[in-house]
Amino acid sequence: MSTQLAINGGPKSVNKQFPWPVFDQQEVDAVAEVVASGKWGNPDCGDLVEKFEKEFATYCGSKYAITCVNGSVSLRLALIACGVKPGDEIIVPPYTFITTASSVIECNCVPVFVDIDPETYNMDPSQIEAAITERTKAIIPVHFGGLACDMEAIMAIAKKHGLRVIEDAAHAHGAEYKGKKLGSIGDVGSFSFQSSKNLTSGEGGIVVTDDDELYAMMHSLRNVGRIEGGQWYDHYNPGCNYRITQMQAVLLSHQLKRLESQTKRRNENGIFLNELLKDIEGITPLSRNEDITLHCYHIYIFKYDSTKFAGLSKDRFAEMLVAEGVPSFRGYPHPLYKQPLFQNQNFMCYAIPETADYSQVFLPVAEQACSTEAVWILQHAMLGEKEDMEAFASAIVKIQQAQSL
Ligand SMILES: *Cc1c(COP(=O)(O)O)cnc(C)c1O
């Protein structure tokens, strides 16, 4: 094998494209058919949205599912339906996409960050209770990368303190914890169908729940505050038009048929890649225990130790890995609380107290993950063949060997 790195003009370790989204003529025909029908939007214009909602609820093992425009609005619907009031505190992790926390701000509530576990990068349940105050109303665990949070511990804490649990499952379509689909364990599960996600219609989102009241409220909020059985011009709740189109719904119905086999493929590749990478000094895959019955690897994450790469920075390592042809990324540069939104307290809401000050927040595990440790391989690459996983591992070894020359 050549040791000339691709970043310096050498041959790439991986010479393959990993297409995403995955689709064929079925999807093209299905969308074309809806377009030709002229029935593009709900309500009173076809039943494809409801059909997909039933399919997704059944898939998750939940009683109800309600689609909406994206996986950020879905969090907002869940929070409002859970009865949060201005100034309430919501517990969130710092290692996640912005809207896990900014949806809390949009509800005029205060995100309280709890650090992640260094073995899983998910919210550390042993640190949650110290963050609970009399204002705390809910916990939003994020199944980061598709790896299930310790839901047993989180649900027990929520029960003890009378808190709601909203699972941010935007990375976790089809993944499981102790045989249960993620999203179906808390009061509400929230998913995104944005184009990078494991189930996609370009944009879109959905919430699932077993609770009749939460269902009725989220359904109403999604539909401009209308209620089921009510009149078109009667609005009861402060919602908005968050509905999706029939074109999105039909696309999702077809994509959902592919999800189970794609998830199993990523899960198997992830287990195989764990075996390959654990033998490379300075590379440690995140750990998964026996509770993780199915991992969907929206992101395959490993921890990088620069001291085993002659001091090569994580950012430079990640650039080299991309150049070698591995669909990968250095991950978030900073924990969420470092974002200007939080540092500048740019909340535009009097209900969020001045004491919601993030300038002194420092959560060491999230800081380390962002600055020096976490490297991501993206989900579409995890749909590859076994030999692709071998090529990813070889690319890492190649970079390591080039540092010792
Ligand atoms: C993508 C994502 C969201 C938001 O979904 P959108 O559909 O892009 O609005 C929320 N939470 C997490 C963890 C995400 O990755």
Short mmCIF file of C-alpha atoms and ligand atoms in Angstrom, two decimals:
data_model
loop_
_atom_site.label_atom_id
_atom_site.label_comp_id
_atom_site.label_asym_id
_atom_site.label_seq_id
_atom_site.Cartn_x
_atom_site.Cartn_y
_atom_site.Cartn_z
CA MET A 1 0.00 0.00 0.00
CA SER A 2 1.23 3.44 -0.90
CA THR A 3 2.07 5.66 2.04
CA GLN A 4 1.76 8.82 -0.06
CA LEU A 5 -1.30 10.43 1.48
CA ALA A 6 -4.12 11.47 -0.84
CA ILE A 7 -4.00 14.97 0.66
CA ASN A 8 -0.43 15.21 -0.71
CA GLY A 9 -1.38 13.89 -4.14
CA GLY A 10 -1.14 10.14 -3.43
CA PRO A 11 -3.83 7.58 -4.36
CA LYS A 12 -7.06 7.56 -2.34
CA SER A 13 -7.78 4.64 0.02
CA VAL A 14 -11.48 4.65 -0.95
CA ASN A 15 -12.47 5.02 -4.59
CA LYS A 16 -16.21 4.78 -4.36
CA GLN A 17 -19.24 7.03 -4.08
CA PHE A 18 -21.89 6.25 -1.48
CA PRO A 19 -25.14 7.57 -2.94
CA TRP A 20 -27.77 9.24 -0.75
CA PRO A 21 -30.73 9.29 -0.86
CA VAL A 22 -31.29 5.75 -2.11
CA PHE A 23 -34.28 5.49 -4.48
CA ASP A 24 -35.40 4.04 -7.78
CA GLN A 25 -38.19 4.37 -10.32
CA GLN A 26 -40.81 3.47 -7.68
CA GLU A 27 -40.25 6.76 -5.87
CA VAL A 28 -40.14 8.71 -9.14
CA ASP A 29 -43.41 7.15 -10.32
CA ALA A 30 -45.14 7.58 -6.97
CA VAL A 31 -44.38 11.29 -6.74
CA ALA A 32 -45.24 11.81 -10.42
CA GLU A 33 -48.60 10.15 -9.81
CA VAL A 34 -49.40 12.53 -6.96
CA VAL A 35 -48.36 15.50 -9.06
CA ALA A 36 -50.56 14.29 -11.92
CA SER A 37 -53.52 13.84 -9.55
CA GLY A 38 -53.45 17.52 -8.59
CA LYS A 39 -54.03 16.49 -4.96
CA TRP A 40 -50.92 18.03 -3.49
CA GLY A 41 -51.92 19.18 -0.05
CA ASN A 42 -53.99 18.21 2.93
CA PRO A 43 -56.60 18.54 4.18
CA ASP A 44 -59.55 17.50 2.01
CA CYS A 45 -57.10 16.55 -0.70
CA GLY A 46 -56.13 12.90 -0.46
CA ASP A 47 -55.10 10.72 2.46
CA LEU A 48 -51.43 10.00 1.80
CA VAL A 49 -50.25 11.99 4.82
CA GLU A 50 -52.49 10.04 7.19
CA LYS A 51 -51.48 6.80 5.50
CA PHE A 52 -47.80 7.48 6.14
CA GLU A 53 -48.50 8.58 9.72
CA LYS A 54 -50.21 5.24 10.40
CA GLU A 55 -47.32 3.35 8.80
CA PHE A 56 -44.70 5.20 10.84
CA ALA A 57 -46.63 4.87 14.11
CA THR A 58 -46.97 1.13 13.51
CA TYR A 59 -43.29 0.87 12.63
CA CYS A 60 -42.31 2.59 15.90
CA GLY A 61 -44.81 0.64 17.99
CA SER A 62 -46.53 3.91 18.96
CA LYS A 63 -50.25 4.67 19.02
CA TYR A 64 -50.04 7.94 17.09
CA ALA A 65 -47.79 9.81 14.68
CA ILE A 66 -48.20 13.40 13.43
CA THR A 67 -46.10 14.74 10.56
CA CYS A 68 -44.91 18.33 10.42
CA VAL A 69 -42.58 20.51 8.37
CA ASN A 70 -39.29 19.53 10.05
CA GLY A 71 -37.58 17.94 13.03
CA SER A 72 -37.23 21.28 14.82
CA VAL A 73 -40.90 22.24 14.73
CA SER A 74 -41.63 18.69 15.91
CA LEU A 75 -39.68 19.44 19.13
CA ARG A 76 -41.63 22.67 19.55
CA LEU A 77 -44.97 20.86 19.12
CA ALA A 78 -43.89 18.31 21.72
CA LEU A 79 -42.75 20.93 24.24
CA ILE A 80 -45.91 23.03 23.96
CA ALA A 81 -48.13 19.95 24.15
CA CYS A 82 -46.24 18.88 27.28
CA GLY A 83 -47.48 22.11 28.86
CA VAL A 84 -44.25 24.05 29.28
CA LYS A 85 -44.70 27.66 30.43
CA PRO A 86 -42.42 30.67 29.85
CA GLY A 87 -39.34 30.47 32.07
CA ASP A 88 -39.55 26.71 32.64
CA GLU A 89 -36.28 24.80 32.46
CA ILE A 90 -35.68 21.97 30.01
CA ILE A 91 -32.69 19.64 30.32
CA VAL A 92 -30.74 19.10 27.09
CA PRO A 93 -27.32 17.74 26.09
CA PRO A 94 -24.59 20.09 24.75
CA TYR A 95 -23.43 17.73 21.99
CA THR A 96 -26.27 17.89 19.44
CA PHE A 97 -27.75 19.98 16.63
CA ILE A 98 -28.75 23.52 17.60
CA THR A 99 -32.52 23.04 17.47
CA THR A 100 -32.57 20.54 20.35
CA ALA A 101 -31.87 23.63 22.47
CA SER A 102 -33.14 26.50 20.30
CA SER A 103 -36.63 24.94 20.11
CA VAL A 104 -36.63 25.37 23.90
CA ILE A 105 -35.81 29.08 23.47
CA GLU A 106 -38.60 29.37 20.89
CA CYS A 107 -41.00 28.12 23.57
CA ASN A 108 -39.67 30.91 25.85
CA CYS A 109 -38.09 28.30 28.10
CA VAL A 110 -34.55 27.92 29.43
CA PRO A 111 -32.26 25.13 28.17
CA VAL A 112 -30.14 23.64 30.95
CA PHE A 113 -27.16 21.71 29.61
CA VAL A 114 -26.09 18.40 31.16
CA ASP A 115 -22.79 16.90 30.03
CA ILE A 116 -22.42 13.76 27.96
CA ASP A 117 -20.99 10.38 28.90
CA PRO A 118 -17.44 9.94 27.50
CA GLU A 119 -18.21 6.36 26.42
CA THR A 120 -21.36 7.13 24.41
CA TYR A 121 -21.53 10.92 23.86
CA ASN A 122 -25.15 10.75 25.07
CA MET A 123 -26.52 12.74 28.02
CA ASP A 124 -24.99 11.33 31.23
CA PRO A 125 -27.92 10.24 33.43
CA SER A 126 -25.78 10.40 36.58
CA GLN A 127 -25.55 14.20 36.13
CA ILE A 128 -29.23 14.92 35.47
CA GLU A 129 -30.52 15.13 39.04
CA ALA A 130 -28.01 17.83 39.99
CA ALA A 131 -29.48 20.00 37.20
CA ILE A 132 -33.12 19.62 38.29
CA THR A 133 -34.78 22.61 40.00
CA GLU A 134 -38.39 23.43 40.84
CA ARG A 135 -38.65 25.04 37.38
CA THR A 136 -37.60 21.90 35.47
CA LYS A 137 -40.40 20.53 33.29
CA ALA A 138 -38.85 18.15 30.80
CA ILE A 139 -35.76 16.28 29.63
CA ILE A 140 -34.81 16.05 25.95
CA PRO A 141 -32.41 13.11 25.55
CA VAL A 142 -30.84 12.95 22.08
CA HIS A 143 -29.97 9.50 20.74
CA PHE A 144 -26.83 10.91 19.24
CA GLY A 145 -25.73 9.34 15.98
CA GLY A 146 -28.48 6.75 16.45
CA LEU A 147 -27.01 5.27 19.64
CA ALA A 148 -29.74 4.84 22.26
CA CYS A 149 -29.52 6.87 25.46
CA ASP A 150 -29.74 5.07 28.80
CA MET A 151 -33.54 5.35 28.70
CA GLU A 152 -34.17 3.21 31.77
CA ALA A 153 -32.19 5.60 33.94
CA ILE A 154 -33.67 8.70 32.29
CA MET A 155 -37.28 7.48 32.58
CA ALA A 156 -36.72 6.61 36.25
CA ILE A 157 -35.40 10.12 37.02
CA ALA A 158 -38.30 11.69 35.09
CA LYS A 159 -40.83 9.62 37.00
CA LYS A 160 -39.29 10.47 40.36
CA HIS A 161 -39.39 14.22 39.63
CA GLY A 162 -42.60 14.37 37.59
CA LEU A 163 -40.87 15.44 34.36
CA ARG A 164 -41.83 14.84 30.74
CA VAL A 165 -39.38 13.09 28.42
CA ILE A 166 -39.18 14.14 24.76
CA GLU A 167 -36.80 11.90 22.81
CA ASP A 168 -34.97 13.78 20.08
CA ALA A 169 -34.74 10.85 17.69
CA ALA A 170 -33.71 12.92 14.66
CA HIS A 171 -30.71 10.57 14.23
CA ALA A 172 -32.47 7.42 15.31
CA HIS A 173 -35.13 6.22 12.85
CA GLY A 174 -35.42 2.46 13.21
CA ALA A 175 -32.83 2.10 15.99
CA GLU A 176 -33.69 0.22 19.19
CA TYR A 177 -33.11 0.13 22.92
CA LYS A 178 -33.81 -3.26 24.57
CA GLY A 179 -35.86 -4.24 21.52
CA LYS A 180 -38.02 -1.07 21.58
CA LYS A 181 -37.89 1.44 18.74
CA LEU A 182 -36.34 4.75 19.78
CA GLY A 183 -38.90 7.52 19.97
CA SER A 184 -41.51 5.18 21.43
CA ILE A 185 -40.14 5.14 24.99
CA GLY A 186 -40.60 8.72 26.28
CA ASP A 187 -43.81 10.81 26.34
CA VAL A 188 -43.06 11.96 22.78
CA GLY A 189 -40.49 10.92 20.17
CA SER A 190 -39.41 13.52 17.60
CA PHE A 191 -37.86 12.76 14.19
CA SER A 192 -36.51 14.74 11.24
CA PHE A 193 -36.82 13.87 7.54
CA GLN A 194 -34.29 16.48 6.41
CA SER A 195 -32.13 15.32 3.52
CA SER A 196 -29.17 14.02 5.56
CA LYS A 197 -31.32 11.91 7.90
CA ASN A 198 -31.72 8.12 7.71
CA LEU A 199 -35.34 8.51 6.50
CA THR A 200 -35.88 11.52 4.28
CA SER A 201 -38.23 13.44 2.01
CA GLY A 202 -35.86 16.37 1.62
CA GLU A 203 -37.52 18.17 4.52
CA GLY A 204 -40.08 17.02 7.06
CA GLY A 205 -40.57 15.85 10.61
CA ILE A 206 -42.82 13.71 12.79
CA VAL A 207 -43.75 13.13 16.41
CA VAL A 208 -44.94 9.83 17.87
CA THR A 209 -46.79 9.29 21.14
CA ASP A 210 -49.09 6.86 22.96
CA ASP A 211 -50.84 9.63 24.91
CA ASP A 212 -54.31 10.68 23.70
CA GLU A 213 -54.06 14.24 25.07
CA LEU A 214 -50.57 14.90 23.73
CA TYR A 215 -51.73 13.56 20.39
CA ALA A 216 -54.77 15.84 20.26
CA MET A 217 -52.73 18.91 21.18
CA MET A 218 -49.86 18.25 18.76
CA HIS A 219 -52.36 17.49 16.00
CA SER A 220 -54.09 20.80 16.68
CA LEU A 221 -50.87 22.83 16.90
CA ARG A 222 -49.73 21.36 13.58
CA ASN A 223 -53.00 22.42 11.97
CA VAL A 224 -53.33 26.11 12.93
CA GLY A 225 -54.99 25.30 16.25
CA ARG A 226 -57.96 23.51 14.66
CA ILE A 227 -59.35 20.53 16.54
CA GLU A 228 -60.53 17.20 15.19
CA GLY A 229 -64.24 17.42 14.48
CA GLY A 230 -64.09 21.23 14.64
CA GLN A 231 -64.89 23.76 11.95
CA TRP A 232 -62.33 25.02 9.39
CA TYR A 233 -62.47 28.58 10.72
CA ASP A 234 -62.46 27.64 14.41
CA HIS A 235 -59.02 27.85 16.02
CA TYR A 236 -58.52 26.75 19.62
CA ASN A 237 -54.76 26.59 20.20
CA PRO A 238 -51.76 28.81 19.33
CA GLY A 239 -50.49 26.64 16.49
CA CYS A 240 -49.48 27.33 12.94
CA ASN A 241 -49.57 25.66 9.54
CA TYR A 242 -46.88 23.02 9.96
CA ARG A 243 -48.38 20.47 7.54
CA ILE A 244 -46.43 18.53 4.90
CA THR A 245 -47.49 17.85 1.31
CA GLN A 246 -48.80 14.67 -0.29
CA MET A 247 -45.62 14.48 -2.40
CA GLN A 248 -43.51 14.26 0.78
CA ALA A 249 -45.85 11.70 2.32
CA VAL A 250 -45.79 9.33 -0.64
CA LEU A 251 -42.00 9.60 -0.83
CA LEU A 252 -41.76 8.77 2.88
CA SER A 253 -44.05 5.74 2.51
CA HIS A 254 -41.68 4.34 -0.12
CA GLN A 255 -38.51 5.29 1.77
CA LEU A 256 -39.90 3.66 4.94
CA LYS A 257 -39.99 0.30 3.13
CA ARG A 258 -36.22 0.54 2.72
CA LEU A 259 -35.48 1.62 6.30
CA GLU A 260 -35.38 -1.75 8.06
CA SER A 261 -32.85 -3.37 5.73
CA GLN A 262 -30.75 -0.18 5.59
CA THR A 263 -30.70 -0.02 9.39
CA LYS A 264 -29.61 -3.65 9.67
CA ARG A 265 -26.89 -3.07 7.11
CA ARG A 266 -25.50 -0.05 8.98
CA ASN A 267 -25.74 -1.92 12.28
CA GLU A 268 -23.74 -4.87 10.92
CA ASN A 269 -21.16 -2.60 9.30
CA GLY A 270 -20.85 -0.64 12.56
CA ILE A 271 -20.17 -3.79 14.59
CA PHE A 272 -17.60 -4.90 11.99
CA LEU A 273 -15.91 -1.46 11.92
CA ASN A 274 -15.76 -1.46 15.74
CA GLU A 275 -13.74 -4.68 15.53
CA LEU A 276 -11.39 -3.23 12.91
CA LEU A 277 -10.80 0.10 14.64
CA LYS A 278 -10.32 -1.12 18.20
CA ASP A 279 -7.01 -2.64 17.14
CA ILE A 280 -5.65 0.70 15.91
CA GLU A 281 -3.74 2.49 18.65
CA GLY A 282 -5.22 5.91 19.35
CA ILE A 283 -8.62 5.07 17.84
CA THR A 284 -11.51 4.11 20.14
CA PRO A 285 -15.03 3.56 18.79
CA LEU A 286 -17.85 4.74 21.09
CA SER A 287 -19.03 1.85 23.19
CA ARG A 288 -22.34 0.06 22.77
CA ASN A 289 -23.65 -2.36 25.39
CA GLU A 290 -26.21 -5.17 25.20
CA ASP A 291 -29.10 -2.68 25.67
CA ILE A 292 -28.36 -1.45 22.14
CA THR A 293 -30.29 -4.10 20.23
CA LEU A 294 -30.14 -2.08 16.99
CA HIS A 295 -27.93 0.93 16.22
CA CYS A 296 -28.74 2.85 13.02
CA TYR A 297 -25.37 4.67 12.80
CA HIS A 298 -26.71 7.96 11.50
CA ILE A 299 -23.18 8.88 12.52
CA TYR A 300 -20.45 6.34 13.25
CA ILE A 301 -18.25 8.05 15.86
CA PHE A 302 -14.78 7.17 17.02
CA LYS A 303 -12.48 8.92 19.47
CA TYR A 304 -9.17 10.14 18.14
CA ASP A 305 -6.04 10.44 20.30
CA SER A 306 -3.50 12.73 18.61
CA THR A 307 -0.66 11.50 20.84
CA LYS A 308 -0.74 8.20 18.92
CA PHE A 309 -0.54 10.16 15.64
CA ALA A 310 2.65 12.12 16.44
CA GLY A 311 0.58 15.09 17.63
CA LEU A 312 -1.39 15.47 14.37
CA SER A 313 -4.39 17.69 15.21
CA LYS A 314 -7.88 16.24 14.91
CA ASP A 315 -8.84 18.83 12.30
CA ARG A 316 -5.87 17.97 10.11
CA PHE A 317 -6.48 14.23 10.62
CA ALA A 318 -10.12 14.70 9.55
CA GLU A 319 -9.03 16.62 6.43
CA MET A 320 -6.67 13.77 5.54
CA LEU A 321 -9.42 11.21 6.08
CA VAL A 322 -11.78 13.10 3.77
CA ALA A 323 -9.01 13.33 1.16
CA GLU A 324 -8.56 9.54 1.41
CA GLY A 325 -12.18 9.25 0.24
CA VAL A 326 -13.84 8.40 3.57
CA PRO A 327 -17.16 10.32 3.94
CA SER A 328 -16.26 11.77 7.30
CA PHE A 329 -16.24 15.00 9.31
CA ARG A 330 -14.52 16.54 12.34
CA GLY A 331 -17.92 17.02 14.02
CA TYR A 332 -19.22 20.02 15.95
CA PRO A 333 -16.45 22.55 16.64
CA HIS A 334 -18.01 23.68 19.96
CA PRO A 335 -20.59 22.52 22.48
CA LEU A 336 -23.96 24.17 21.87
CA TYR A 337 -23.78 26.60 24.79
CA LYS A 338 -20.80 28.27 23.05
CA GLN A 339 -23.02 29.36 20.16
CA PRO A 340 -23.52 33.16 19.90
CA LEU A 341 -27.26 32.63 20.49
CA PHE A 342 -26.49 31.53 24.05
CA GLN A 343 -23.33 33.53 24.74
CA ASN A 344 -25.07 36.77 23.68
CA GLN A 345 -28.36 35.81 25.37
CA ASN A 346 -30.07 36.78 22.17
CA PHE A 347 -33.37 35.26 23.26
CA MET A 348 -35.76 38.06 22.32
CA CYS A 349 -38.05 37.07 25.15
CA TYR A 350 -38.65 38.75 28.51
CA ALA A 351 -39.74 35.45 30.04
CA ILE A 352 -36.22 34.03 29.84
CA PRO A 353 -34.51 35.45 32.92
CA GLU A 354 -31.19 37.33 32.84
CA THR A 355 -29.86 34.57 35.08
CA ALA A 356 -29.97 32.27 32.05
CA ASP A 357 -26.29 33.06 31.60
CA TYR A 358 -24.20 30.63 29.58
CA SER A 359 -20.89 32.52 29.75
CA GLN A 360 -19.56 30.34 32.58
CA VAL A 361 -20.90 26.98 31.38
CA PHE A 362 -18.10 24.47 30.76
CA LEU A 363 -18.92 20.80 30.34
CA PRO A 364 -15.59 18.99 30.04
CA VAL A 365 -16.64 15.85 28.19
CA ALA A 366 -18.48 17.79 25.47
CA GLU A 367 -15.59 20.25 25.23
CA GLN A 368 -13.10 17.43 24.68
CA ALA A 369 -15.33 15.65 22.17
CA CYS A 370 -15.57 18.83 20.11
CA SER A 371 -12.01 20.06 20.32
CA THR A 372 -9.76 17.00 20.09
CA GLU A 373 -11.61 13.71 20.16
CA ALA A 374 -14.71 13.02 18.06
CA VAL A 375 -14.51 12.04 14.39
CA TRP A 376 -17.63 11.17 12.42
CA ILE A 377 -18.21 8.77 9.51
CA LEU A 378 -21.53 9.58 7.84
CA GLN A 379 -24.53 7.27 7.51
CA HIS A 380 -24.51 6.80 3.74
CA ALA A 381 -20.97 5.41 3.96
CA MET A 382 -22.21 2.92 6.57
CA LEU A 383 -24.45 1.45 3.83
CA GLY A 384 -21.34 0.22 2.02
CA GLU A 385 -19.89 -3.27 1.78
CA LYS A 386 -17.63 -5.01 4.30
CA GLU A 387 -14.62 -4.22 2.13
CA ASP A 388 -15.52 -0.54 2.35
CA MET A 389 -15.28 -0.75 6.14
CA GLU A 390 -11.87 -2.39 5.67
CA ALA A 391 -10.87 0.46 3.37
CA PHE A 392 -11.97 3.04 6.00
CA ALA A 393 -9.79 1.31 8.59
CA SER A 394 -6.85 1.12 6.14
CA ALA A 395 -7.16 4.85 5.45
CA ILE A 396 -6.75 5.55 9.18
CA VAL A 397 -3.76 3.23 9.43
CA LYS A 398 -2.22 4.85 6.34
CA ILE A 399 -2.50 8.31 7.94
CA GLN A 400 -1.03 6.99 11.19
CA GLN A 401 1.92 5.38 9.43
CA ALA A 402 2.61 8.51 7.41
CA GLN A 403 3.07 10.44 10.68
CA SER A 404 5.89 8.18 11.84
CA LEU A 405 7.94 8.47 8.64
C1 LIG B 1 -31.54 17.39 12.19
C2 LIG B 1 -31.79 17.49 13.65
C3 LIG B 1 -32.85 18.22 14.19
C4 LIG B 1 -33.70 19.14 13.36
O1 LIG B 1 -34.29 18.59 12.26
P1 LIG B 1 -34.66 19.52 11.00
O2 LIG B 1 -35.59 18.66 10.24
O3 LIG B 1 -33.39 19.82 10.28
O4 LIG B 1 -35.33 20.74 11.52
C5 LIG B 1 -33.10 18.17 15.54
N1 LIG B 1 -32.30 17.46 16.35
C6 LIG B 1 -31.24 16.78 15.89
C7 LIG B 1 -30.41 16.00 16.86
C8 LIG B 1 -30.93 16.80 14.54
O5 LIG B 1 -29.85 16.17 14.09
#
